[in-house]
Tab-separated table of C-alpha atoms in Angstrom:
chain	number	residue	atom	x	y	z
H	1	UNK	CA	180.906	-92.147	184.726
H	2	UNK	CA	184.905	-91.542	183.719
H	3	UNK	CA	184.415	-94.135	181.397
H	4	UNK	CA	181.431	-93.238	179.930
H	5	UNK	CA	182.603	-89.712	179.100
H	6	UNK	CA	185.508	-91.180	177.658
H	7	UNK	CA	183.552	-93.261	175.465
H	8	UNK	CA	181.220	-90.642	174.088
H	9	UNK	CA	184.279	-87.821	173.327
H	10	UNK	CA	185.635	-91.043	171.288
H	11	UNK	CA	182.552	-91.663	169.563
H	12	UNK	CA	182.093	-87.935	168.711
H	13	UNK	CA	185.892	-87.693	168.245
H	14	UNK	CA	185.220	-90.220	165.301
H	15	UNK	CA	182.164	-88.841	163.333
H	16	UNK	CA	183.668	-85.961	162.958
H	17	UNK	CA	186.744	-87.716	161.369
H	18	UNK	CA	184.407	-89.131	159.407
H	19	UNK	CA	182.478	-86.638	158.478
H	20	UNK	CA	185.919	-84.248	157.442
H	21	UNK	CA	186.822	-87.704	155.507
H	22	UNK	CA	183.549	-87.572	153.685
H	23	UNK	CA	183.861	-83.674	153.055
H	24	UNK	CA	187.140	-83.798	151.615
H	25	UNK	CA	186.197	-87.285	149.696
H	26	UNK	CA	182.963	-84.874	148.369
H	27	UNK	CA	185.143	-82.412	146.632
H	28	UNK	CA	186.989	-85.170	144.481
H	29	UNK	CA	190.553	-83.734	145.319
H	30	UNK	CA	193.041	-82.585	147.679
H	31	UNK	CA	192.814	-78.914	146.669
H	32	UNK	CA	192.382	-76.407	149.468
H	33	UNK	CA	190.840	-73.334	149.870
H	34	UNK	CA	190.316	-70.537	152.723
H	35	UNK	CA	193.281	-71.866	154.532
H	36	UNK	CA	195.042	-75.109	155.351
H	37	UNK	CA	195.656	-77.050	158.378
H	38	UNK	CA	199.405	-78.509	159.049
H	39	UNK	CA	198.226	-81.290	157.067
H	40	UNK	CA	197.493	-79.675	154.486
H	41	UNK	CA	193.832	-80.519	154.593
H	42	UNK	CA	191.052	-77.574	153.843
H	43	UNK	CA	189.679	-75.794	156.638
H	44	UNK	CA	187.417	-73.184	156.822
H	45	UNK	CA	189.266	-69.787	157.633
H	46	UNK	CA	188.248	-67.883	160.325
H	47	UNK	CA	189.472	-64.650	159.471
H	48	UNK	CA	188.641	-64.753	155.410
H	49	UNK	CA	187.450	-61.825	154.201
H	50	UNK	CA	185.064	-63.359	151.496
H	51	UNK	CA	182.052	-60.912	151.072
H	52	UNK	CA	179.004	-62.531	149.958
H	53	UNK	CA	176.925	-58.966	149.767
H	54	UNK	CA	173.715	-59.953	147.804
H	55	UNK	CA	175.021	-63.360	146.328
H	56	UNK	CA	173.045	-66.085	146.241
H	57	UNK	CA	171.245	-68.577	143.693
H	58	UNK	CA	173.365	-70.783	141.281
H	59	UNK	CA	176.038	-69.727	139.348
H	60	UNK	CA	176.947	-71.808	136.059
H	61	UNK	CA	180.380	-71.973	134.806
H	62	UNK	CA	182.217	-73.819	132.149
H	63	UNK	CA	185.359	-73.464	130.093
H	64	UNK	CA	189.723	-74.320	130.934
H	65	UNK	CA	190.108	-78.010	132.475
H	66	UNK	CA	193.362	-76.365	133.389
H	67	UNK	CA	192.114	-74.094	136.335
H	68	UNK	CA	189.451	-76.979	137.652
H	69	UNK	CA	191.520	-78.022	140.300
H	70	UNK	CA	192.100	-74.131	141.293
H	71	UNK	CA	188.024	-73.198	140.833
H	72	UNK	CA	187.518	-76.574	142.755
H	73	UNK	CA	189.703	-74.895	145.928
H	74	UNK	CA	187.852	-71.937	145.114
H	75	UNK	CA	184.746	-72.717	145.028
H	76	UNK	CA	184.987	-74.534	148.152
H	77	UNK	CA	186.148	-71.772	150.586
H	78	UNK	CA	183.409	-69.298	148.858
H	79	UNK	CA	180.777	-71.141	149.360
H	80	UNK	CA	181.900	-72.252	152.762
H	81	UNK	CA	181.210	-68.580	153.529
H	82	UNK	CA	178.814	-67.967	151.507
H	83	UNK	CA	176.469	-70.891	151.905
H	84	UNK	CA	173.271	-69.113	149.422
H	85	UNK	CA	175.348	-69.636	146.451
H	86	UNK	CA	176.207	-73.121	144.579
H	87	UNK	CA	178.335	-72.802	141.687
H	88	UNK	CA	178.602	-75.205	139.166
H	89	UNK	CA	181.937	-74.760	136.960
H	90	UNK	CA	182.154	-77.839	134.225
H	91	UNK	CA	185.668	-77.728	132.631
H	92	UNK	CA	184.992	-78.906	129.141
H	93	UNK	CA	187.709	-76.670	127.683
H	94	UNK	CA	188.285	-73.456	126.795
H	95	UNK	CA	186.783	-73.421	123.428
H	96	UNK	CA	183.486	-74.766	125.016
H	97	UNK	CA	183.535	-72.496	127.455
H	98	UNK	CA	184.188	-69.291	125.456
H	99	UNK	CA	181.093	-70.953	123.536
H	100	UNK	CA	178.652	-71.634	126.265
H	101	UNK	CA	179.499	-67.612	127.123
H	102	UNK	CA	178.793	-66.381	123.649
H	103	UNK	CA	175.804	-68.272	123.517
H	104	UNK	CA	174.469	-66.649	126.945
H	105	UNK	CA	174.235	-70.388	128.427
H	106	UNK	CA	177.070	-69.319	131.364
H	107	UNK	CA	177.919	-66.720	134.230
H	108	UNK	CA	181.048	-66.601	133.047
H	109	UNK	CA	183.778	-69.158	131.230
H	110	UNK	CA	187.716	-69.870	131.513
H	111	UNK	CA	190.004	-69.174	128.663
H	112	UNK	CA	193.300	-70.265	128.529
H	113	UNK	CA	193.773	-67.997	125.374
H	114	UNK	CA	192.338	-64.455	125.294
H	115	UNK	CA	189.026	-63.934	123.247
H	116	UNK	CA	189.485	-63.096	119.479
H	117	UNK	CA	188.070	-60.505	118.129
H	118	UNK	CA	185.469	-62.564	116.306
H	119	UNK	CA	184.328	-63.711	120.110
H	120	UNK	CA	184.497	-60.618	121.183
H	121	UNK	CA	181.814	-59.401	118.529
H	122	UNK	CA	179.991	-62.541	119.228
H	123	UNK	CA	179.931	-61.860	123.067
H	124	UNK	CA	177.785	-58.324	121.909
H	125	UNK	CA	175.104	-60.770	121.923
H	126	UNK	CA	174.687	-61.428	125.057
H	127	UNK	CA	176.655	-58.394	127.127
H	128	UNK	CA	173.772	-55.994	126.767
H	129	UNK	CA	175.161	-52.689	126.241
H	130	UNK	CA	178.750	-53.685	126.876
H	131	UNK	CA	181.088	-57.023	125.214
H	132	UNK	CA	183.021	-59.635	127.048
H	133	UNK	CA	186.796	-59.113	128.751
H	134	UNK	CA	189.656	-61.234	129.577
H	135	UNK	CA	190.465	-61.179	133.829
H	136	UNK	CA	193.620	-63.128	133.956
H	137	UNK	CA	193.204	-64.870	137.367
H	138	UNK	CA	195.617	-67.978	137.562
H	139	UNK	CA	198.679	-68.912	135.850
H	140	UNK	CA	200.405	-72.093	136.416
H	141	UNK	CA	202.562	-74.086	134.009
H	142	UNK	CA	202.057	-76.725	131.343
H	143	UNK	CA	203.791	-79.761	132.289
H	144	UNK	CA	204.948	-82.457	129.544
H	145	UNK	CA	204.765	-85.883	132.088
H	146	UNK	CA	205.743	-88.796	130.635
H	147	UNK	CA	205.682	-92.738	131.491
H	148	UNK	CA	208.999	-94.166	131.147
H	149	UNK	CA	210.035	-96.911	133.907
H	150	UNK	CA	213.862	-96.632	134.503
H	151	UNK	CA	213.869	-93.284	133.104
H	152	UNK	CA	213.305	-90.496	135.851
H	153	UNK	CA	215.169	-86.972	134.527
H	154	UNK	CA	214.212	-86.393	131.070
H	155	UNK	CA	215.335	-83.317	129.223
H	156	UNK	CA	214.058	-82.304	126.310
H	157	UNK	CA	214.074	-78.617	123.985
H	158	UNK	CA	211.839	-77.456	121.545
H	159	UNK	CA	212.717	-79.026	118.660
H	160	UNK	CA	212.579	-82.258	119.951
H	161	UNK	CA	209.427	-82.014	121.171
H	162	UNK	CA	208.198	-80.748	118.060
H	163	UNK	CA	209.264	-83.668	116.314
H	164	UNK	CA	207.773	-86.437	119.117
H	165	UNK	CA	204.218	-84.753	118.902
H	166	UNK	CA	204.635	-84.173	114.983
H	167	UNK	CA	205.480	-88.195	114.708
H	168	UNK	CA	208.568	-87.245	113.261
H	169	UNK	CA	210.514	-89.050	116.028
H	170	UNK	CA	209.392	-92.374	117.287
H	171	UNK	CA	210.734	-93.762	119.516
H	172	UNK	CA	212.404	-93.150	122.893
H	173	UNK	CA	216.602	-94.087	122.034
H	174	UNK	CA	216.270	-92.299	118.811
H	175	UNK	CA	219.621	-89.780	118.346
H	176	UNK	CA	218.150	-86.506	119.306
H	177	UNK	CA	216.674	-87.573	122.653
H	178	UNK	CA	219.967	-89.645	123.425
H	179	UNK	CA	221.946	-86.483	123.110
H	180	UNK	CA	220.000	-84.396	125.538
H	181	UNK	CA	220.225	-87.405	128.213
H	182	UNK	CA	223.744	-89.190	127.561
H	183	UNK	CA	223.815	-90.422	131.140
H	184	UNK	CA	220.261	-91.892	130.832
H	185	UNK	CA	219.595	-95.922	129.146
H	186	UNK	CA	216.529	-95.064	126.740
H	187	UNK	CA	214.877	-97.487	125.579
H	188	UNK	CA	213.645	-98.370	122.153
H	189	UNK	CA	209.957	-98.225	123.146
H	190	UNK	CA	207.603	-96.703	121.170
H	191	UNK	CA	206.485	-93.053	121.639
H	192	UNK	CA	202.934	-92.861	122.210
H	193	UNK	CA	202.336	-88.585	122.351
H	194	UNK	CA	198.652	-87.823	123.714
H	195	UNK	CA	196.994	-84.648	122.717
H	196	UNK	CA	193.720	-83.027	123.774
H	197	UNK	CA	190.413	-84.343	121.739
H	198	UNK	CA	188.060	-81.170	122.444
H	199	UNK	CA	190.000	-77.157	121.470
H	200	UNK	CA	191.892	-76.333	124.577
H	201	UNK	CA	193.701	-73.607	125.519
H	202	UNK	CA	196.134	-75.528	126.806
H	203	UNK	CA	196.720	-76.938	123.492
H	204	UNK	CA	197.178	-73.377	122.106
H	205	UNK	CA	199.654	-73.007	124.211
H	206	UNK	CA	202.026	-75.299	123.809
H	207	UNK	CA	201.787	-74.985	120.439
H	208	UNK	CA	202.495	-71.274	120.516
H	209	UNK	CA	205.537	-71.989	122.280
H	210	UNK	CA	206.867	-74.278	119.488
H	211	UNK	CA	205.817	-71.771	116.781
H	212	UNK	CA	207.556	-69.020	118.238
H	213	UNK	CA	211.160	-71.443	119.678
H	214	UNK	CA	211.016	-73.784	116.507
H	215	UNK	CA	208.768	-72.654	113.623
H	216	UNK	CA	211.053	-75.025	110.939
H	217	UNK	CA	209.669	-77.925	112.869
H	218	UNK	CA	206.069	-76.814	114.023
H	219	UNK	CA	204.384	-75.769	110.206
H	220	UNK	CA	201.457	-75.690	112.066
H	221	UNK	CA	199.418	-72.267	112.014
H	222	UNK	CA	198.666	-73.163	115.832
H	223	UNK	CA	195.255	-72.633	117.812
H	224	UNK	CA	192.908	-73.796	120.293
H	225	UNK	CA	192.469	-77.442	117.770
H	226	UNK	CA	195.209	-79.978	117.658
H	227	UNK	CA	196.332	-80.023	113.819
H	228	UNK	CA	199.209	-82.704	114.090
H	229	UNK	CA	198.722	-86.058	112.518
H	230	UNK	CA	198.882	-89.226	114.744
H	231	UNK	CA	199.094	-89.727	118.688
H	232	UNK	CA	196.283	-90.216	120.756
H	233	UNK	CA	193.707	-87.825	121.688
H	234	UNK	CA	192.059	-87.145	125.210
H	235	UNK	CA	189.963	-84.918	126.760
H	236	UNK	CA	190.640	-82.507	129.330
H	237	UNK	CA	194.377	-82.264	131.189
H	238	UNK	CA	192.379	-85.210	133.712
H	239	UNK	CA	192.170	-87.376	130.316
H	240	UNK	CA	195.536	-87.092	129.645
H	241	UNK	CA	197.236	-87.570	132.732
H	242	UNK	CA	195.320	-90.823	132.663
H	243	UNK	CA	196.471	-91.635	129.347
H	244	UNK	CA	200.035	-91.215	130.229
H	245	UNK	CA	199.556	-93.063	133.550
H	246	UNK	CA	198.308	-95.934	131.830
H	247	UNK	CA	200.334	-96.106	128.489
H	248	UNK	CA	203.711	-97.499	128.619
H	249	UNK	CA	206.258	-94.904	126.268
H	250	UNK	CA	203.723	-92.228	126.615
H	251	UNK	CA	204.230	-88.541	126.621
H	252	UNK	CA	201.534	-85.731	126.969
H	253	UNK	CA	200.768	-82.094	127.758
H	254	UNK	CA	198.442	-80.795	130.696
H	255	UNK	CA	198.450	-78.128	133.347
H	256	UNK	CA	200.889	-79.033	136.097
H	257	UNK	CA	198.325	-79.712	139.366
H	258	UNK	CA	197.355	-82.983	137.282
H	259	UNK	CA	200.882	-84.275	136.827
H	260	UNK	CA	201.525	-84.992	140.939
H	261	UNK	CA	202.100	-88.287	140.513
H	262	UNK	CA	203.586	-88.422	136.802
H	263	UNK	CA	207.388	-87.925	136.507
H	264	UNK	CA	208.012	-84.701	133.944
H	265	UNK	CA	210.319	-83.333	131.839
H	266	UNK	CA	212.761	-80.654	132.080
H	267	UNK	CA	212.780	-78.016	129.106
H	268	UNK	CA	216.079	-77.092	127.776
H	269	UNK	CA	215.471	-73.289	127.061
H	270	UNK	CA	219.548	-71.992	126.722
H	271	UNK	CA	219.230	-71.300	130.377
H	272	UNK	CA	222.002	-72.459	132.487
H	273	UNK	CA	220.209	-75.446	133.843
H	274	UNK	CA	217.232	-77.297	132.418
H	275	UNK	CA	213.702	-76.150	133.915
H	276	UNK	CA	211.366	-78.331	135.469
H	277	UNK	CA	207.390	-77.368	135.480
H	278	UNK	CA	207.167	-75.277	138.963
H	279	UNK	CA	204.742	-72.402	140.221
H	280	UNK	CA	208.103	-70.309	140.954
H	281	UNK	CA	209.344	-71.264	137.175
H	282	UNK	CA	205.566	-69.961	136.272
H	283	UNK	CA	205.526	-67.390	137.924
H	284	UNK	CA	208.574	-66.377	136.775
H	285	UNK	CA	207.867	-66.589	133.048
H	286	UNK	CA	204.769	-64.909	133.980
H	287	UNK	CA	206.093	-61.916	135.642
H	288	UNK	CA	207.571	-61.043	132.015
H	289	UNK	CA	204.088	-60.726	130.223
H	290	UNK	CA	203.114	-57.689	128.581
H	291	UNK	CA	199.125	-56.233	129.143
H	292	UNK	CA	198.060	-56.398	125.785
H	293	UNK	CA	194.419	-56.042	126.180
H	294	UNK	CA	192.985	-51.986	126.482
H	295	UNK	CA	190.556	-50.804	128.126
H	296	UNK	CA	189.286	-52.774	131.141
H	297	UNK	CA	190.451	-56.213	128.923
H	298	UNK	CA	193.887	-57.908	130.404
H	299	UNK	CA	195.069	-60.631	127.995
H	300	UNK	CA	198.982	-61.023	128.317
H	301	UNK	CA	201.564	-61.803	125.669
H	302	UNK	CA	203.965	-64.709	127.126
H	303	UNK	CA	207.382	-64.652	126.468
H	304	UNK	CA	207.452	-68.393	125.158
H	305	UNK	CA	211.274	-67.834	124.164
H	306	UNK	CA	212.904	-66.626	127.635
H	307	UNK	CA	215.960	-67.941	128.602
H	308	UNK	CA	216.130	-66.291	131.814
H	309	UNK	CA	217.230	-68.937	134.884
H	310	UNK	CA	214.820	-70.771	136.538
H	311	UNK	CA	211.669	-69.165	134.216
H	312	UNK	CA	209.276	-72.081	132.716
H	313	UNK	CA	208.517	-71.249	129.097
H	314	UNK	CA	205.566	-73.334	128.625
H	315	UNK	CA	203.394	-71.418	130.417
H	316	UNK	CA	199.541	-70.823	130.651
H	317	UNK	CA	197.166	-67.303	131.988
H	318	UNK	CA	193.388	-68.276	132.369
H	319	UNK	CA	190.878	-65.742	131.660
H	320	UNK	CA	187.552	-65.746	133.605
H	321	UNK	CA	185.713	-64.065	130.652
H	322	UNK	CA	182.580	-61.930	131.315
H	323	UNK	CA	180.906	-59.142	130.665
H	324	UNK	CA	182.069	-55.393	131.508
H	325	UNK	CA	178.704	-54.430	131.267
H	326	UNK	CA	175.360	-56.344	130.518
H	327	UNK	CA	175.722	-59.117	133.244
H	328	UNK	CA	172.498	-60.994	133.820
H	329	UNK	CA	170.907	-59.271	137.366
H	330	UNK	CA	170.154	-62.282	138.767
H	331	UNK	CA	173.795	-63.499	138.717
H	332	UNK	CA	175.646	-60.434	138.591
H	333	UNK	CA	175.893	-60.073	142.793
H	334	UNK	CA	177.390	-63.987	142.936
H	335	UNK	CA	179.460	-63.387	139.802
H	336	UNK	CA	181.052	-60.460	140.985
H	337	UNK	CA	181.265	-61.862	144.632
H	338	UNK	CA	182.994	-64.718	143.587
H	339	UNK	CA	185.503	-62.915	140.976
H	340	UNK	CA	186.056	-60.376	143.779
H	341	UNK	CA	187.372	-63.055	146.363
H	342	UNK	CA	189.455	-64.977	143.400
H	343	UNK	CA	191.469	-61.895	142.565
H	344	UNK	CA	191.776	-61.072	146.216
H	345	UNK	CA	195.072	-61.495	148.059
H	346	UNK	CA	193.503	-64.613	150.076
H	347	UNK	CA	192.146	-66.397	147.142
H	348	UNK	CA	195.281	-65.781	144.793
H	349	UNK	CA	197.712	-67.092	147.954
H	350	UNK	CA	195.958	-70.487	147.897
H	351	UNK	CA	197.592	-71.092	144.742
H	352	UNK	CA	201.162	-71.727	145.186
H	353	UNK	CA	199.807	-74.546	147.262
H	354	UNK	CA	198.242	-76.207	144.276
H	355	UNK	CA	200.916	-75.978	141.548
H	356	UNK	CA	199.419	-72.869	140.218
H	357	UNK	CA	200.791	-69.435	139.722
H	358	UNK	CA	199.853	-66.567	141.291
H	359	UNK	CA	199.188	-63.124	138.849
H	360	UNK	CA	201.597	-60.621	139.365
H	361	UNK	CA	200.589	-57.983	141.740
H	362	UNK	CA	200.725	-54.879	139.603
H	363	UNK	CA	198.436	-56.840	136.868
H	364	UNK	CA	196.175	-58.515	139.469
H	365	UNK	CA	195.219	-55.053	141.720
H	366	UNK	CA	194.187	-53.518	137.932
H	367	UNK	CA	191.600	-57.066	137.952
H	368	UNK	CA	190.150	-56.272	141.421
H	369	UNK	CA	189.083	-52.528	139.941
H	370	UNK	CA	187.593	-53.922	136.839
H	371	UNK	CA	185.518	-56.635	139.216
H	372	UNK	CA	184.138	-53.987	141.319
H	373	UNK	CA	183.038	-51.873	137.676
H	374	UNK	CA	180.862	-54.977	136.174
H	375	UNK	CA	177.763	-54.106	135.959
């Protein structure tokens, strides 16, 4: 009888590793959300304060690839505890996300770059009696990985990486890159620079930090669209981490959570010490951002030319853009459910776990209000 009891606590022992190996497998990544075990494996927590009030039905959701891994984590403690709602978020991009909104296809949509004011009048459309706002909810920082076997600290500034995604330099032992690494053996390899194939706000971006740190060497007029000539294009950050991954010499852009397993480069800004892609360097840059926006709108300006130790200047905010007022009523209770537990203390301190940045308090308890006034 032991021995039989023994055997069925295995057996049941084992489904449920299975079935937590399936769960996690179901989700497509290692993200977390509600809590984590010592592991580091999800688990639903106990004392989250997620409130579901009337939410329920299916929320759709498209827009920034670069917060997918953090709406993934997301999604999957809210709906843990909140079990009548499914939410679909796509990640196409920002620019197709800001369209599906405008177009009234969408709950809501993530923004990597705060709505222009021709969006804005386009959003009237659909935001009965009110228009569309930026929410910044999640910062994190824009990582340039690169695939260079023998070569593991890279440091490069501004404009040298204006010049490798302009094609202006070619290849990896050319003068300018041996004189930010004298100690490393470059080789003459060809530079192979990826760039995103759909308008990203993580495109915009980076390219706003080499208009405002190197205009002579970005012309560019900068924008959610890629305007350089040459390198390879990709879609979505997932697109171009696999691009670099699998490309010899290459070189591309994309929101740090998808560069685990890349080796990156560290940013020469004038600081005392070249700066890495962190949360802390994020959250440091982000810290310095100015509210720009009025009235219940949030969009930040990023200080793309700090110097400051330890602060990462290539830096990101996404936007969960809806409206103040004129929500659809049969997804207003989920939107505003699921907004309220993103901006919340327990859903923003998942994110330091998954290479994103955290908005800074002051900023972040202005979001919460706003969330609690859609209507």
């Amino acid at each position: 009888m032991k021995l039989q009891r023994m055997n069925r606590r295995a057996l049941t022992l084992g489904a449920l590793a299975v079935s937590g190996a399936l769960a996690l497998t179901a989700c497509g990544s290692d993200d977390t959300g509600g809590g984590t075990d010592s592991t580091g494996s999800a688990t639903a927590n106990a004392n989250s304060t997620i409130k579901c009030d009337d939410a329920k039905g299916q929320l759709l959701a498209d827009g920034s690839s670069a917060q997918k891994n953090a709406i993934d984590a997301w999604v999957k403690a809210f709906t843990a505890a909140c079990s009548g709602v499914q939410i679909n978020y796509k990640g196409s991009g920002s620019g197709a996300g800001v369209t599906a909104f405008t177009q009234g296809t969408v709950a809501f949509a993530g923004s990597d770059s705060a709505l222009k004011p021709d969006e804005v009048t386009a959003s009237k459309s659909v935001c009965t009696g009110g228009t569309a706002i930026d929410l910044p909810a999640v910062g994190g920082a824009i990582a340039l990985a690169y695939n260079l076997p023998g070569v593991d600290n890279l440091v490069l500034d501004a404009p040298t990486l204006a010049k490798i995604f302009d094609s202006k330099i070619k290849t990896w032992d050319d003068a300018a890159i041996k004189a930010l690494n004298p100690d490393a053996t470059l080789p003459s390899t060809k530079i192979q620079p990826f760039h995103r194939s759909e308008e990203s706000g993580t495109t915009d971006n980076l390219t706003k930090y080499l208009i405002a740190t190197t205009p002579e060497n970005w012309k560019y007029e900068g924008g959610k669209a890629w305007q350089a000539e040459g390198g390879q294009a990709a879609s979505g950050s997932s697109g171009i981490a696999a691009g670099v991954k699998q490309t010899e010499g290459a070189i591309g852009y994309m929101e740090q959570s998808y560069a685990k397993d890349l080796s990156t480069v560290a940013i020469d800004t004038g600081a005392s010490t070249p700066v890495k892609a962190t949360s802390d360097g994020a959250t440091k840059a982000i810290a310095a951002a100015e509210v720009v926006g009025t009235g219940n709108d949030y969009s930040l300006k990023l200080d793309y030319k700090t110097t400051a130790d330890g602060a990462y200047p290539i830096t990101l905010v996404t936007y969960e853009i809806v409206c103040d007022k004129g929500n659809k009523a049969a997804t207003l209770p989920a939107t505003k459910a699921f907004l309220r537990y993103i901006t919340s203390e327990e859903g923003q301190g998942i994110l330091s776990g998954i290479d994103y940045a955290p908005i800074p308090a002051d900023i972040i308890a202005k979001v919460r209000t706003t969330v609690e006034s859609l209507a």
